[in-house]
Backbone as CSV, one residue per row, in Angstrom:
resi,resn,N_x,N_y,N_z,CA_x,CA_y,CA_z,C_x,C_y,C_z
1,UNK,-122.356,-132.865,61.568,-121.519,-133.229,60.454,-122.483,-134.085,59.629
2,UNK,-122.693,-133.685,58.278,-123.521,-134.620,57.455,-122.650,-135.914,57.212
3,UNK,-123.515,-136.905,56.936,-123.033,-138.357,56.753,-122.463,-138.360,55.327
4,UNK,-121.588,-139.360,55.098,-121.180,-139.520,53.677,-122.187,-139.883,52.656
5,UNK,-123.269,-140.566,53.134,-124.461,-140.843,52.347,-125.089,-139.650,51.762
6,UNK,-125.222,-138.811,52.739,-126.021,-137.453,52.421,-125.092,-136.616,51.515
7,UNK,-123.923,-136.579,51.710,-122.910,-135.773,50.837,-122.904,-136.395,49.466
8,UNK,-122.797,-137.811,49.380,-122.843,-138.388,48.017,-124.190,-137.979,47.293
9,UNK,-125.367,-138.110,48.075,-126.558,-137.875,47.357,-126.489,-136.384,46.856
10,UNK,-126.062,-135.428,47.660,-126.072,-134.048,47.248,-125.065,-133.892,46.034
11,UNK,-123.975,-134.517,46.049,-123.109,-134.499,44.935,-123.798,-134.995,43.609
12,UNK,-124.467,-135.967,43.896,-125.152,-136.542,42.620,-126.255,-135.610,42.103
13,UNK,-127.034,-135.010,43.073,-127.942,-134.051,42.617,-127.291,-132.891,41.887
14,UNK,-126.183,-132.423,42.349,-125.450,-131.353,41.769,-124.980,-131.634,40.425
15,UNK,-124.417,-132.872,40.248,-123.972,-133.431,38.989,-125.118,-133.546,37.947
16,UNK,-126.203,-134.098,38.355,-127.368,-134.211,37.543,-128.003,-132.869,37.003
17,UNK,-128.094,-131.865,37.976,-128.654,-130.605,37.557,-127.554,-129.866,36.655
18,UNK,-126.247,-130.058,37.021,-125.289,-129.394,36.099,-125.369,-129.981,34.716
19,UNK,-125.537,-131.310,34.478,-125.727,-131.904,33.225,-126.962,-131.388,32.491
20,UNK,-128.030,-131.236,33.243,-129.148,-130.703,32.690,-129.052,-129.189,32.215
21,UNK,-128.478,-128.319,33.033,-128.179,-126.988,32.610,-127.298,-126.974,31.329
22,UNK,-126.176,-127.767,31.409,-125.232,-127.838,30.267,-125.956,-128.300,28.975
23,UNK,-126.808,-129.277,29.132,-127.495,-129.790,27.930,-128.652,-128.999,27.409
24,UNK,-129.025,-127.860,28.090,-130.269,-127.188,27.750,-129.728,-125.912,26.996
25,UNK,-130.632,-125.425,26.078,-130.343,-124.126,25.419,-130.781,-122.999,26.166
26,UNK,-131.850,-123.142,26.904,-132.435,-122.062,27.744,-133.061,-122.633,29.030
27,UNK,-133.240,-121.670,29.978,-133.772,-122.009,31.280,-134.350,-120.902,32.111
28,UNK,-135.203,-121.152,33.014,-135.735,-120.068,33.838,-135.663,-120.634,35.297
29,UNK,-135.310,-119.677,36.139,-135.369,-119.929,37.654,-136.509,-119.132,38.196
30,UNK,-137.411,-119.691,39.043,-138.514,-119.136,39.551,-138.684,-119.388,41.084
31,UNK,-139.337,-118.359,41.587,-139.737,-118.472,42.991,-141.210,-118.863,42.994
32,UNK,-141.496,-120.084,43.535,-142.774,-120.793,43.311,-143.775,-120.621,44.476
33,UNK,-143.327,-119.803,45.534,-144.207,-119.826,46.713,-145.526,-119.338,46.359
34,UNK,-146.481,-119.862,47.137,-147.956,-119.466,46.987,-148.623,-120.084,45.955
35,UNK,-148.071,-121.131,45.214,-148.836,-121.997,44.318,-149.412,-123.238,44.947
36,UNK,-150.738,-123.378,44.688,-151.431,-124.516,45.179,-151.185,-125.771,44.311
37,UNK,-151.633,-126.990,44.785,-151.320,-128.147,44.174,-152.128,-128.250,42.852
38,UNK,-153.170,-127.744,42.766,-153.966,-127.777,41.503,-153.315,-127.059,40.452
39,UNK,-152.885,-125.903,40.762,-152.190,-124.904,39.813,-150.869,-125.391,39.394
40,UNK,-150.177,-126.115,40.453,-148.902,-126.641,40.094,-148.926,-127.793,39.223
41,UNK,-150.016,-128.725,39.340,-150.138,-129.747,38.516,-150.467,-129.280,36.999
42,UNK,-151.255,-128.266,36.907,-151.607,-127.761,35.510,-150.324,-127.144,34.909
43,UNK,-149.585,-126.419,35.696,-148.413,-125.673,35.200,-147.425,-126.849,34.767
44,UNK,-147.001,-127.816,35.621,-146.157,-128.965,35.246,-146.617,-129.680,33.939
45,UNK,-147.841,-129.943,33.804,-148.435,-130.603,32.655,-148.133,-129.768,31.453
46,UNK,-148.487,-128.362,31.500,-148.219,-127.521,30.342,-146.666,-127.507,29.913
47,UNK,-145.879,-127.385,30.910,-144.348,-127.374,30.688,-143.923,-128.739,30.147
48,UNK,-144.350,-129.867,30.624,-144.090,-131.076,30.107,-144.373,-131.326,28.603
49,UNK,-145.640,-130.875,28.309,-146.151,-130.968,26.940,-145.305,-130.151,26.004
50,UNK,-144.736,-129.129,26.485,-143.881,-128.164,25.615,-142.378,-128.673,25.583
51,UNK,-142.039,-129.815,26.276,-140.711,-130.280,26.225,-139.831,-129.764,27.248
52,UNK,-140.401,-129.095,28.357,-139.612,-128.328,29.454,-139.605,-129.269,30.620
53,UNK,-138.411,-129.353,31.197,-138.228,-130.127,32.428,-138.267,-129.112,33.581
54,UNK,-139.135,-129.241,34.554,-139.382,-128.391,35.696,-139.162,-129.115,36.935
55,UNK,-138.266,-128.708,37.797,-138.061,-129.300,39.068,-137.898,-128.343,40.218
56,UNK,-138.301,-128.725,41.404,-137.971,-127.786,42.558,-136.494,-128.261,42.920
57,UNK,-135.690,-127.284,43.270,-134.281,-127.577,43.617,-133.952,-126.924,45.001
58,UNK,-132.918,-127.396,45.584,-132.440,-126.762,46.836,-131.442,-125.684,46.403
59,UNK,-131.529,-124.570,46.997,-130.763,-123.449,46.590,-129.175,-123.758,46.577
60,UNK,-128.718,-124.515,47.435,-127.238,-124.873,47.518,-127.020,-125.753,46.340
61,UNK,-127.817,-126.644,45.955,-127.632,-127.549,44.797,-127.665,-126.686,43.482
62,UNK,-128.519,-125.739,43.420,-128.563,-124.861,42.249,-127.249,-124.037,42.092
63,UNK,-126.831,-123.453,43.294,-125.686,-122.692,43.261,-124.426,-123.432,42.759
64,UNK,-124.161,-124.643,43.303,-122.990,-125.512,42.972,-123.245,-125.996,41.499
65,UNK,-124.304,-126.403,41.061,-124.519,-126.749,39.645,-124.201,-125.545,38.695
66,UNK,-124.643,-124.368,38.997,-124.510,-123.361,38.229,-122.997,-122.973,38.080
67,UNK,-122.315,-123.084,39.152,-120.874,-122.738,39.278,-120.108,-123.892,38.357
68,UNK,-120.634,-125.028,38.463,-119.811,-126.169,37.661,-120.022,-125.922,36.247
69,UNK,-121.154,-125.282,35.738,-121.189,-125.073,34.326,-120.842,-123.677,33.801
70,UNK,-120.471,-122.871,34.873,-120.025,-121.539,34.499,-120.988,-120.430,34.374
71,UNK,-122.191,-120.708,35.037,-123.177,-119.664,35.135,-123.024,-118.933,36.339
72,UNK,-122.886,-117.645,36.331,-122.642,-116.777,37.485,-124.009,-116.125,37.899
73,UNK,-124.649,-116.745,38.832,-125.935,-116.266,39.290,-125.812,-115.373,40.609
74,UNK,-126.655,-114.486,40.735,-126.728,-113.644,41.780,-127.113,-114.342,43.105
75,UNK,-126.517,-113.774,44.264,-126.885,-114.534,45.462,-128.277,-114.389,45.722
76,UNK,-129.070,-113.372,45.290,-130.496,-113.254,45.540,-131.232,-114.296,44.922
77,UNK,-130.792,-114.932,43.854,-131.554,-116.052,43.152,-131.549,-117.235,44.019
78,UNK,-130.699,-117.504,44.758,-130.569,-118.703,45.531,-130.979,-118.382,47.014
79,UNK,-132.076,-117.735,47.078,-132.760,-117.476,48.349,-134.340,-117.797,48.174
80,UNK,-134.984,-118.217,49.117,-136.434,-118.634,49.087,-136.686,-119.933,48.434
81,UNK,-137.894,-120.082,47.900,-138.280,-121.311,47.279,-137.802,-121.133,45.862
82,UNK,-137.290,-122.249,45.293,-136.583,-122.185,43.962,-136.971,-123.442,43.058
83,UNK,-137.333,-123.114,41.900,-137.605,-124.183,40.892,-136.929,-123.840,39.536
84,UNK,-136.588,-124.839,38.918,-135.770,-124.620,37.554,-136.497,-125.241,36.415
85,UNK,-136.656,-124.595,35.374,-137.307,-125.037,34.264,-136.248,-125.045,33.004
86,UNK,-135.995,-126.147,32.358,-134.978,-126.140,31.268,-135.631,-126.762,30.102
87,UNK,-135.073,-126.302,28.949,-135.523,-126.771,27.577,-134.210,-127.064,26.736
88,UNK,-134.168,-128.279,26.133,-133.063,-128.666,25.387,-133.015,-128.060,23.895
89,UNK,-134.317,-127.710,23.401,-134.299,-127.183,22.042,-135.145,-125.929,21.779
90,UNK,-136.043,-125.640,22.699,-136.905,-124.342,22.509,-136.569,-123.386,23.426
91,UNK,-136.004,-122.204,22.762,-135.487,-121.094,23.655,-136.657,-120.418,24.350
92,UNK,-137.870,-120.307,23.929,-138.993,-119.612,24.286,-139.956,-120.205,25.164
93,UNK,-140.115,-121.581,25.077,-141.122,-122.195,25.701,-141.286,-122.016,27.266
94,UNK,-140.215,-122.302,28.034,-140.251,-122.198,29.437,-140.434,-120.641,29.921
95,UNK,-139.794,-119.661,29.240,-140.168,-118.329,29.602,-141.529,-117.942,29.288
96,UNK,-142.098,-118.416,28.102,-143.437,-118.080,27.825,-144.423,-118.552,28.785
97,UNK,-144.396,-119.854,29.122,-145.257,-120.581,29.912,-145.228,-120.010,31.454
98,UNK,-143.903,-119.919,31.879,-143.792,-119.380,33.372,-144.073,-117.882,33.432
99,UNK,-143.765,-117.073,32.427,-144.174,-115.729,32.527,-145.747,-115.493,32.558
100,UNK,-146.354,-116.347,31.618,-147.868,-116.242,31.541,-148.453,-116.615,32.932
101,UNK,-147.870,-117.522,33.656,-148.374,-117.966,34.889,-148.033,-116.926,35.919
102,UNK,-146.797,-116.378,35.946,-146.425,-115.197,36.918,-147.359,-114.034,36.697
103,UNK,-147.773,-113.828,35.583,-148.682,-112.492,35.305,-149.989,-112.686,35.998
104,UNK,-150.463,-113.925,36.214,-151.687,-114.108,36.871,-151.633,-114.495,38.371
105,UNK,-150.410,-114.881,38.767,-150.300,-115.188,40.183,-149.246,-114.310,40.791
106,UNK,-149.557,-113.466,41.764,-148.570,-112.396,42.339,-147.542,-113.077,43.127
107,UNK,-147.696,-114.190,43.805,-146.648,-114.806,44.602,-145.610,-115.564,43.727
108,UNK,-145.883,-115.863,42.540,-144.983,-116.766,41.627,-144.216,-115.673,40.850
109,UNK,-142.957,-115.724,41.133,-142.070,-114.693,40.311,-140.843,-115.347,39.569
110,UNK,-140.421,-114.668,38.473,-139.282,-115.112,37.823,-138.102,-114.495,38.480
111,UNK,-137.050,-115.252,38.751,-135.908,-114.822,39.421,-134.818,-114.436,38.297
112,UNK,-134.620,-115.384,37.436,-133.466,-115.164,36.505,-133.737,-116.252,35.337
113,UNK,-132.944,-116.128,34.379,-132.856,-117.216,33.400,-131.451,-117.279,32.573
114,UNK,-131.410,-118.153,31.698,-130.181,-118.253,31.015,-130.441,-118.602,29.524
115,UNK,-129.585,-118.211,28.632,-129.675,-118.629,27.164,-128.253,-119.010,26.814
116,UNK,-128.085,-120.152,26.215,-126.903,-120.647,25.670,-125.630,-120.339,26.558
117,UNK,-125.879,-120.695,27.945,-124.775,-120.547,28.833,-124.457,-119.129,29.430
118,UNK,-125.432,-118.287,29.058,-125.263,-116.871,29.763,-126.470,-116.461,30.421
119,UNK,-126.162,-115.953,31.688,-127.315,-115.547,32.547,-127.901,-114.321,32.021
120,UNK,-129.343,-114.367,32.124,-129.989,-113.171,31.652,-130.900,-112.741,32.812
121,UNK,-131.247,-111.451,32.968,-132.094,-110.872,34.041,-133.586,-111.225,33.860
122,UNK,-134.288,-111.021,34.900,-135.767,-111.474,34.745,-136.464,-110.627,33.828
123,UNK,-136.018,-109.387,33.567,-136.630,-108.591,32.494,-136.431,-109.097,31.059
124,UNK,-135.284,-109.650,30.998,-134.863,-110.257,29.662,-135.683,-111.647,29.414
125,UNK,-136.004,-112.297,30.536,-136.858,-113.429,30.533,-138.221,-113.108,30.097
126,UNK,-138.774,-112.017,30.558,-140.046,-111.419,30.226,-140.064,-111.141,28.724
127,UNK,-139.100,-110.446,28.260,-138.916,-110.009,26.925,-138.798,-111.302,25.989
128,UNK,-138.079,-112.218,26.337,-137.991,-113.493,25.698,-139.393,-114.210,25.603
129,UNK,-140.166,-114.100,26.762,-141.548,-114.778,26.753,-142.467,-114.167,25.600
130,UNK,-142.241,-112.972,25.305,-143.181,-112.209,24.471,-142.844,-112.583,22.937
131,UNK,-141.745,-113.251,22.604,-141.499,-113.622,21.349,-142.461,-114.696,20.827
132,UNK,-142.732,-114.786,19.557,-143.472,-115.907,19.059,-142.748,-117.180,19.237
133,UNK,-143.553,-118.245,19.163,-142.934,-119.632,19.325,-142.140,-120.002,18.061
134,UNK,-141.353,-120.902,18.151,-140.578,-121.402,17.007,-141.362,-121.605,15.630
135,UNK,-142.482,-122.284,15.842,-143.422,-122.604,14.780,-143.819,-121.191,14.133
136,UNK,-144.315,-120.390,14.960,-144.867,-119.020,14.478,-143.775,-118.404,13.652
137,UNK,-142.550,-118.236,14.202,-141.405,-117.636,13.489,-141.164,-118.329,12.094
138,UNK,-141.228,-119.608,12.138,-140.919,-120.355,10.777,-142.069,-120.011,9.902
139,UNK,-143.284,-119.950,10.347,-144.346,-119.660,9.536,-144.191,-118.263,8.779
140,UNK,-143.799,-117.252,9.637,-143.506,-115.901,9.111,-142.399,-115.918,8.169
141,UNK,-141.386,-116.649,8.486,-140.372,-116.709,7.314,-140.773,-117.352,6.127
142,UNK,-141.502,-118.397,6.248,-141.938,-119.067,5.061,-142.930,-118.175,4.246
143,UNK,-143.738,-117.433,4.907,-144.619,-116.363,4.107,-143.818,-115.376,3.408
144,UNK,-142.678,-114.905,3.995,-141.899,-113.948,3.318,-141.207,-114.625,2.136
145,UNK,-140.880,-115.758,2.135,-140.064,-116.507,1.153,-141.176,-116.788,0.015
146,UNK,-142.353,-117.203,0.282,-143.297,-117.581,-0.670,-144.090,-116.416,-1.344
147,UNK,-144.175,-115.235,-0.729,-144.784,-114.178,-1.221,-144.442,-113.866,-2.674
148,UNK,-143.137,-113.478,-2.938,-142.739,-113.230,-4.320,-143.053,-114.270,-5.344
149,UNK,-143.002,-115.498,-4.956,-143.317,-116.538,-5.870,-144.809,-116.451,-6.129
150,UNK,-145.635,-116.206,-5.049,-147.061,-116.182,-5.267,-147.387,-114.956,-6.286
151,UNK,-146.769,-113.863,-6.098,-146.973,-112.652,-6.941,-146.656,-113.100,-8.400
152,UNK,-145.491,-113.669,-8.690,-145.232,-114.130,-9.945,-146.321,-115.061,-10.571
153,UNK,-146.811,-116.027,-9.807,-147.894,-116.886,-10.172,-149.088,-116.117,-10.577
154,UNK,-149.513,-115.152,-9.765,-150.767,-114.408,-10.019,-150.548,-113.552,-11.363
155,UNK,-149.392,-113.099,-11.531,-149.142,-112.420,-12.794,-149.203,-113.211,-13.990
156,UNK,-148.631,-114.352,-13.912,-148.683,-115.264,-15.094,-150.150,-115.718,-15.289
157,UNK,-150.910,-116.064,-14.200,-152.299,-116.428,-14.332,-153.148,-115.346,-14.987
158,UNK,-152.711,-114.085,-14.662,-153.609,-112.983,-15.178,-153.212,-112.876,-16.668
159,UNK,-151.988,-112.971,-17.124,-151.628,-112.943,-18.544,-152.299,-114.086,-19.338
160,UNK,-152.403,-115.324,-18.692,-153.064,-116.502,-19.337,-154.552,-116.228,-19.516
161,UNK,-155.213,-115.607,-18.571,-156.622,-115.287,-18.542,-156.942,-114.199,-19.720
162,UNK,-155.841,-113.401,-20.084,-156.094,-112.341,-21.079,-155.640,-112.846,-22.503
163,UNK,-155.404,-114.097,-22.537,-155.043,-114.683,-23.838,-153.689,-114.855,-24.157
164,UNK,-152.777,-114.842,-23.118,-151.371,-115.068,-23.392,-150.629,-113.704,-23.617
165,UNK,-149.327,-113.921,-23.806,-148.384,-112.780,-23.970,-148.779,-112.211,-25.321
166,UNK,-149.145,-112.825,-26.288,-149.360,-112.169,-27.652,-150.586,-111.256,-27.526
167,UNK,-151.625,-111.526,-26.791,-152.782,-110.606,-26.641,-152.316,-109.282,-25.902
168,UNK,-151.466,-109.508,-24.972,-150.997,-108.324,-24.191,-150.144,-107.467,-25.151
169,UNK,-149.326,-108.052,-26.068,-148.446,-107.340,-26.883,-149.184,-106.560,-28.049
170,UNK,-150.423,-107.133,-28.264,-151.235,-106.502,-29.303,-152.073,-105.306,-28.710
171,UNK,-152.231,-105.377,-27.414,-152.975,-104.265,-26.902,-152.084,-103.043,-26.622
172,UNK,-150.852,-103.264,-26.460,-149.839,-102.320,-26.040,-149.780,-101.345,-27.151
173,UNK,-149.717,-100.073,-27.075,-149.667,-99.111,-28.219,-148.201,-99.126,-28.736
174,UNK,-148.147,-99.014,-29.943,-146.854,-99.023,-30.683,-146.223,-97.631,-30.393
175,UNK,-144.937,-97.598,-30.364,-144.104,-96.392,-30.104,-144.335,-95.457,-31.250
176,UNK,-144.553,-94.227,-30.806,-144.587,-93.247,-31.842,-143.287,-92.710,-32.287
177,UNK,-142.916,-92.541,-33.617,-141.656,-92.040,-34.010,-141.387,-90.680,-33.481
178,UNK,-140.107,-90.456,-33.237,-139.712,-89.299,-32.660,-140.029,-88.115,-33.713
179,UNK,-140.707,-87.085,-33.215,-141.050,-85.920,-34.161,-139.787,-85.150,-34.448
180,UNK,-139.772,-84.685,-35.748,-138.654,-83.902,-36.170,-138.879,-82.533,-35.894
181,UNK,-137.946,-81.702,-35.690,-138.058,-80.302,-35.436,-138.657,-79.703,-36.746
182,UNK,-139.764,-78.884,-36.764,-140.305,-78.260,-37.981,-139.847,-76.794,-38.018
183,UNK,-139.438,-76.283,-36.957,-139.005,-74.794,-37.070,-137.689,-74.644,-37.689
184,UNK,-137.599,-73.513,-38.546,-136.268,-73.302,-39.089,-135.570,-72.459,-38.246
185,UNK,-134.251,-72.440,-38.217,-133.538,-71.550,-37.388,-133.758,-70.079,-37.753
186,UNK,-133.866,-69.190,-36.837,-134.120,-67.778,-36.956,-132.905,-67.259,-37.654
187,UNK,-133.272,-66.294,-38.695,-132.125,-65.731,-39.476,-131.601,-64.466,-38.680
188,UNK,-130.237,-64.437,-38.809,-129.683,-63.385,-38.015,-129.665,-62.031,-38.865
189,UNK,-130.101,-61.027,-38.208,-130.050,-59.807,-38.893,-128.592,-59.238,-38.994
190,UNK,-128.373,-58.486,-40.124,-127.204,-58.034,-40.383,-127.244,-56.461,-40.249
191,UNK,-127.145,-55.924,-39.211,-127.188,-54.602,-39.093,-125.976,-54.112,-38.430
């Protein structure tokens, strides 16, 4: 029978992980077996720099914490070695970094993930990882917004180089008056 101290410690771990899951917009659960210390250190550093919190967790703690926040995870997720990466503001960072690592290390696999309180399959985590970063998406949106303004500026600049709107108006041909019909109507024969 576990002591009350051990039970209290586990309850605290469950509550802390549940708060972390609830406070994050996205997360990824991985099986980290086969990772050496050097690679683990590099991976943790990259995740930390991206604002992702990465911790190894006991399967029972993950299962209870997920239940507490309403995430229904498959029983296969809480088997083997398990680590959780969560991000409070970046939907893509954890998935991108962990997927990149999983592609180069056969023993390291993505189990599942979640977005805004909904569990997603590992295939969806991989698809999420392929999305550009938030900064890249904002740059793309900015270029779409700025392009029409840049076109107008280039057109105005071209007009200015030609001597302004008056020079362009002088170069344009005047409209020719509509030609009048010159043929007379055919006479009807009276036979």
